[in-house]
């Protein structure tokens, strides 16, 4: 997005800093409820915005997995009344907590019928059949919550399709609402593959009138597409890396919405996610066997490697490269090309570990590989926060052969842990990893471009060769990676600018000048 300099928000000198009020509405937030990177982002970015001085609040559902006791949540007095169109009014309770390490309030919507189950989105790989109502409810309840809290946000920050319909609601049934009618919206696109496609009758649950079921707004292939509506209506849009903001305007990455996105290219920018270095830092990580810094990386990683090998039942060998994966096991992550390449990879004198879950075929497939190569391959099928950290620290290389990757966090964690990532150069992987240059000893990882088992195998081979034959190169890779920083402070600064621009667009120059000066 090119920001018109005439419309540029006023410079923010410390004295001139005027805080914004921001509501994050999302389907997950770490550590309360998380399935992937979306949870990491919603659990971290608000903390850093609050440190800048903004009034930030977060709303997510109260799934059964949200532990009320552990986080000391308290039930707020009162009930939210949420208009669900033909379904009628739905009532829900609200729990309140704080994002750990901050004062940021998090509100949890308690609705037994919609959220009283263990999973966030699915069970045994099958999406819940009422996900349409569950997330339309979340979107509407987020707006009703503002009334309950007497909170008028400047900006509502929506994420992916689950809350993607909020910008539509703000421009229709909530346009004249006392609390949110003036709110600007920012829709962050974390993943274009999932769009919230449902039967047309959902229009009657949205209750905004069938005139919005048209090819520009909510209709897509005769279905309601919540993400499409959000892309059309949001004040501004962003993706989680610059490269992905370009990619989604092309057929290969837009999943049918590339045209809709291109129409709004002037309002779309890319902001790379940050790393929460309070969580992902080998110098303070309590999950790993030995804490280490860039100075002690060799010794520290060797201890972590031995510990990981023992934990996963592999021979404790220092003399072989250990490759690690922590990932949802789905096509997006290149699980299919890894499945194809793994036999050839294991012909080398290497070890390989996978921590992940996802599509059932992958559970069986990699389970069988573990049985075939017990000395070389181990996997943990499931979700384990501790193991995710232990792989980052204990592996020599981290493997991410994604077909597409809007940002990706694990490659950035790997860099921080001195574990050079092997990535396919797409989206955030392209933006955050620099390819190793043996001549200049620059770079911090290994990149390949062609999405194929052959290219993956070759690049894993290059890393293995580096491990065996180029110890100075390996040391340089570790050093370069550990020096790199992807701070949430830097990302929060960019979001701050986008929020202000969104307010300017929504409420006009006069309001903006009165409110913020400039
Ligand atoms: P995505 O959101 O597409 O899954 P990201 O790289 O942005 O990809 O984020 C994935 C996040 O989920 C990381 O924090 C990663 O450590 C975590 N994660 C993924 N799978 C597992 C797992 N099986 N166990 C523990 N953590 C996992
Ligand atoms: C999505 C993307 C991932 C990104 C995450 C957080 O889950 O798949 O690449 O890092 O969102 O933005």
PDB file of C-alpha atoms and ligand atoms in Angstrom, residues 36-41 160 188-191 239-240 244 273 328 332-333 400 404-412 428 488, ligand 2:
ATOM      1  CA  UNK A  36      -1.495 -22.050  15.372  1.00  0.00           C
ATOM      2  CA  UNK A  37       0.275 -18.789  14.772  1.00  0.00           C
ATOM      3  CA  UNK A  38      -2.930 -16.754  14.911  1.00  0.00           C
ATOM      4  CA  UNK A  39      -3.046 -17.509  18.624  1.00  0.00           C
ATOM      5  CA  UNK A  40       0.556 -16.385  19.039  1.00  0.00           C
ATOM      6  CA  UNK A  41      -0.171 -13.088  17.301  1.00  0.00           C
ATOM      7  CA  UNK A 160      -9.211 -14.071   9.348  1.00  0.00           C
ATOM      8  CA  UNK A 188      -5.627  -8.953   9.076  1.00  0.00           C
ATOM      9  CA  UNK A 189      -5.370 -11.806   6.590  1.00  0.00           C
ATOM     10  CA  UNK A 190      -3.401 -14.605   8.219  1.00  0.00           C
ATOM     11  CA  UNK A 191      -4.470 -17.272   5.785  1.00  0.00           C
ATOM     12  CA  UNK A 239      -1.263  -9.513   5.626  1.00  0.00           C
ATOM     13  CA  UNK A 240       1.382 -10.895   7.967  1.00  0.00           C
ATOM     14  CA  UNK A 244       2.186 -12.614   1.091  1.00  0.00           C
ATOM     15  CA  UNK A 273       4.763 -10.795  12.664  1.00  0.00           C
ATOM     16  CA  UNK A 328       0.323 -28.621  11.720  1.00  0.00           C
ATOM     17  CA  UNK A 332      -0.032 -25.957   3.445  1.00  0.00           C
ATOM     18  CA  UNK A 333       3.013 -26.978   5.451  1.00  0.00           C
ATOM     19  CA  UNK A 400       9.613 -25.862   6.816  1.00  0.00           C
ATOM     20  CA  UNK A 404       2.479 -21.277   1.105  1.00  0.00           C
ATOM     21  CA  UNK A 405       3.225 -19.486   4.353  1.00  0.00           C
ATOM     22  CA  UNK A 406       1.572 -16.154   5.139  1.00  0.00           C
ATOM     23  CA  UNK A 407       4.206 -15.455   7.784  1.00  0.00           C
ATOM     24  CA  UNK A 408       5.309 -18.509   9.714  1.00  0.00           C
ATOM     25  CA  UNK A 409       6.659 -18.213  13.206  1.00  0.00           C
ATOM     26  CA  UNK A 410       8.728 -21.328  13.667  1.00  0.00           C
ATOM     27  CA  UNK A 411      11.432 -20.235  11.238  1.00  0.00           C
ATOM     28  CA  UNK A 412      11.826 -17.044  13.271  1.00  0.00           C
ATOM     29  CA  UNK A 428       7.014 -14.857   5.335  1.00  0.00           C
ATOM     30  CA  UNK A 488       6.851  -7.050  18.249  1.00  0.00           C
TER      31      UNK A 488
HETATM   32  C1  LIG B   2      -1.550 -18.331   9.831  1.00  0.00           C
HETATM   33  C2  LIG B   2      -0.464 -18.631   8.811  1.00  0.00           C
HETATM   34  C3  LIG B   2       0.944 -18.461   9.365  1.00  0.00           C
HETATM   35  C4  LIG B   2       1.054 -17.199  10.187  1.00  0.00           C
HETATM   36  C5  LIG B   2      -0.021 -17.182  11.253  1.00  0.00           C
HETATM   37  C6  LIG B   2       0.050 -15.949  12.148  1.00  0.00           C
HETATM   38  O1  LIG B   2      -1.865 -19.408  10.607  1.00  0.00           O
HETATM   39  O2  LIG B   2      -0.615 -19.918   8.277  1.00  0.00           O
HETATM   40  O3  LIG B   2       1.865 -18.433   8.315  1.00  0.00           O
HETATM   41  O4  LIG B   2       2.323 -17.114  10.786  1.00  0.00           O
HETATM   42  O5  LIG B   2      -1.269 -17.210  10.656  1.00  0.00           O
HETATM   43  O6  LIG B   2      -0.082 -14.756  11.435  1.00  0.00           O
END
